[in-house]
Amino acid sequence: MFKEFKEFAMKGNLVDLAVGFILGGAFSTIVKSLVNDIIMPPLGLVLGGVDFADLHHPLDGGTYESLEAANEAGAPVIAYGLFINNVISFVIMALALFFVVKGINNMKRKQEEAPAEAPPPPREEVLLEEIRNLLAKQQS
């Protein structure tokens, strides 16, 4: 049973999946930082100094300075600013994945279009051609 599990775990596709999963997690962190630290601050500035991460709607009717203050008070809130940040992160990751898959598909298509090299002729055929050439030389 251990041998079967080892064969299963070491198949190329499973190892590739594991590597992809780990890289995807790291890429997710980078995209989240890109959205939260690079894209959203200028966008918030353009929209009048709005911090999207702080946008929220308290459900208890109270008013709170920030999302953090509402969370500390234990108020139920709809944090739609964080949702907007996550939607933007998703769109960026989906676009990046689209371009990766598109590139892979283009490479596969080019490989399929490339003509395959003709296989070498069988050994018997090569020998027969050599014999034919030798007989042609002897006759002339």
mmCIF file with all atom_site columns, C-alpha atoms in Angstrom, residues 40-97:
data_model
loop_
_atom_site.group_PDB
_atom_site.id
_atom_site.type_symbol
_atom_site.label_atom_id
_atom_site.label_alt_id
_atom_site.label_comp_id
_atom_site.label_asym_id
_atom_site.label_entity_id
_atom_site.label_seq_id
_atom_site.pdbx_PDB_ins_code
_atom_site.Cartn_x
_atom_site.Cartn_y
_atom_site.Cartn_z
_atom_site.occupancy
_atom_site.B_iso_or_equiv
_atom_site.pdbx_formal_charge
_atom_site.auth_seq_id
_atom_site.auth_comp_id
_atom_site.auth_asym_id
_atom_site.auth_atom_id
_atom_site.pdbx_PDB_model_num
ATOM 1  C CA . MET A 1 40 ? -5.947  51.540 -4.022  1.00 0.00 ? 40 MET A CA 1
ATOM 2  C CA . PRO A 1 41 ? -4.143  54.512 -2.388  1.00 0.00 ? 41 PRO A CA 1
ATOM 3  C CA . PRO A 1 42 ? -3.931  56.583 -5.620  1.00 0.00 ? 42 PRO A CA 1
ATOM 4  C CA . LEU A 1 43 ? -7.464  55.518 -6.568  1.00 0.00 ? 43 LEU A CA 1
ATOM 5  C CA . GLY A 1 44 ? -8.702  56.601 -3.146  1.00 0.00 ? 44 GLY A CA 1
ATOM 6  C CA . LEU A 1 45 ? -6.870  59.916 -3.510  1.00 0.00 ? 45 LEU A CA 1
ATOM 7  C CA . VAL A 1 46 ? -8.455  60.543 -6.908  1.00 0.00 ? 46 VAL A CA 1
ATOM 8  C CA . LEU A 1 47 ? -11.870 59.751 -5.424  1.00 0.00 ? 47 LEU A CA 1
ATOM 9  C CA . GLY A 1 48 ? -11.456 62.302 -2.642  1.00 0.00 ? 48 GLY A CA 1
ATOM 10 C CA . GLY A 1 49 ? -9.161  60.694 -0.091  1.00 0.00 ? 49 GLY A CA 1
ATOM 11 C CA . VAL A 1 50 ? -11.226 57.555 0.407   1.00 0.00 ? 50 VAL A CA 1
ATOM 12 C CA . ASP A 1 51 ? -9.513  54.569 2.033   1.00 0.00 ? 51 ASP A CA 1
ATOM 13 C CA . PHE A 1 52 ? -11.307 51.609 0.484   1.00 0.00 ? 52 PHE A CA 1
ATOM 14 C CA . ALA A 1 53 ? -10.109 49.228 3.196   1.00 0.00 ? 53 ALA A CA 1
ATOM 15 C CA . ASP A 1 54 ? -11.929 51.381 5.742   1.00 0.00 ? 54 ASP A CA 1
ATOM 16 C CA . LEU A 1 55 ? -15.292 51.593 3.950   1.00 0.00 ? 55 LEU A CA 1
ATOM 17 C CA . HIS A 1 56 ? -17.951 49.875 6.008   1.00 0.00 ? 56 HIS A CA 1
ATOM 18 C CA . HIS A 1 57 ? -21.610 50.013 6.993   1.00 0.00 ? 57 HIS A CA 1
ATOM 19 C CA . PRO A 1 58 ? -22.410 49.290 10.654  1.00 0.00 ? 58 PRO A CA 1
ATOM 20 C CA . LEU A 1 59 ? -25.552 47.189 11.035  1.00 0.00 ? 59 LEU A CA 1
ATOM 21 C CA . ASP A 1 60 ? -26.274 48.354 14.592  1.00 0.00 ? 60 ASP A CA 1
ATOM 22 C CA . GLY A 1 61 ? -26.970 51.940 13.478  1.00 0.00 ? 61 GLY A CA 1
ATOM 23 C CA . GLY A 1 62 ? -23.921 53.368 15.243  1.00 0.00 ? 62 GLY A CA 1
ATOM 24 C CA . THR A 1 63 ? -21.220 55.527 13.702  1.00 0.00 ? 63 THR A CA 1
ATOM 25 C CA . TYR A 1 64 ? -17.581 54.532 13.923  1.00 0.00 ? 64 TYR A CA 1
ATOM 26 C CA . GLU A 1 65 ? -14.465 56.343 12.726  1.00 0.00 ? 65 GLU A CA 1
ATOM 27 C CA . SER A 1 66 ? -13.016 53.280 11.081  1.00 0.00 ? 66 SER A CA 1
ATOM 28 C CA . LEU A 1 67 ? -13.619 49.631 10.430  1.00 0.00 ? 67 LEU A CA 1
ATOM 29 C CA . GLU A 1 68 ? -11.103 48.819 13.138  1.00 0.00 ? 68 GLU A CA 1
ATOM 30 C CA . ALA A 1 69 ? -13.033 50.922 15.674  1.00 0.00 ? 69 ALA A CA 1
ATOM 31 C CA . ALA A 1 70 ? -16.279 49.149 14.729  1.00 0.00 ? 70 ALA A CA 1
ATOM 32 C CA . ASN A 1 71 ? -14.608 45.759 15.089  1.00 0.00 ? 71 ASN A CA 1
ATOM 33 C CA . GLU A 1 72 ? -13.158 46.716 18.481  1.00 0.00 ? 72 GLU A CA 1
ATOM 34 C CA . ALA A 1 73 ? -16.624 47.785 19.635  1.00 0.00 ? 73 ALA A CA 1
ATOM 35 C CA . GLY A 1 74 ? -17.948 44.412 18.488  1.00 0.00 ? 74 GLY A CA 1
ATOM 36 C CA . ALA A 1 75 ? -20.419 46.001 16.090  1.00 0.00 ? 75 ALA A CA 1
ATOM 37 C CA . PRO A 1 76 ? -21.671 43.938 13.179  1.00 0.00 ? 76 PRO A CA 1
ATOM 38 C CA . VAL A 1 77 ? -20.516 45.612 9.975   1.00 0.00 ? 77 VAL A CA 1
ATOM 39 C CA . ILE A 1 78 ? -20.604 45.075 6.251   1.00 0.00 ? 78 ILE A CA 1
ATOM 40 C CA . ALA A 1 79 ? -17.004 45.749 5.171   1.00 0.00 ? 79 ALA A CA 1
ATOM 41 C CA . TYR A 1 80 ? -17.708 46.542 1.526   1.00 0.00 ? 80 TYR A CA 1
ATOM 42 C CA . GLY A 1 81 ? -14.364 48.332 1.106   1.00 0.00 ? 81 GLY A CA 1
ATOM 43 C CA . LEU A 1 82 ? -12.476 45.111 1.811   1.00 0.00 ? 82 LEU A CA 1
ATOM 44 C CA . PHE A 1 83 ? -14.826 43.377 -0.612  1.00 0.00 ? 83 PHE A CA 1
ATOM 45 C CA . ILE A 1 84 ? -13.928 45.922 -3.324  1.00 0.00 ? 84 ILE A CA 1
ATOM 46 C CA . ASN A 1 85 ? -10.209 45.308 -2.665  1.00 0.00 ? 85 ASN A CA 1
ATOM 47 C CA . ASN A 1 86 ? -10.732 41.545 -2.925  1.00 0.00 ? 86 ASN A CA 1
ATOM 48 C CA . VAL A 1 87 ? -12.705 41.867 -6.162  1.00 0.00 ? 87 VAL A CA 1
ATOM 49 C CA . ILE A 1 88 ? -9.887  43.916 -7.697  1.00 0.00 ? 88 ILE A CA 1
ATOM 50 C CA . SER A 1 89 ? -7.343  41.314 -6.487  1.00 0.00 ? 89 SER A CA 1
ATOM 51 C CA . PHE A 1 90 ? -9.430  38.558 -8.060  1.00 0.00 ? 90 PHE A CA 1
ATOM 52 C CA . VAL A 1 91 ? -9.659  40.390 -11.385 1.00 0.00 ? 91 VAL A CA 1
ATOM 53 C CA . ILE A 1 92 ? -5.885  40.917 -11.478 1.00 0.00 ? 92 ILE A CA 1
ATOM 54 C CA . MET A 1 93 ? -5.208  37.254 -10.644 1.00 0.00 ? 93 MET A CA 1
ATOM 55 C CA . ALA A 1 94 ? -7.768  36.081 -13.210 1.00 0.00 ? 94 ALA A CA 1
ATOM 56 C CA . LEU A 1 95 ? -6.135  38.262 -15.886 1.00 0.00 ? 95 LEU A CA 1
ATOM 57 C CA . ALA A 1 96 ? -2.675  36.976 -15.002 1.00 0.00 ? 96 ALA A CA 1
ATOM 58 C CA . LEU A 1 97 ? -3.891  33.378 -15.134 1.00 0.00 ? 97 LEU A CA 1
#
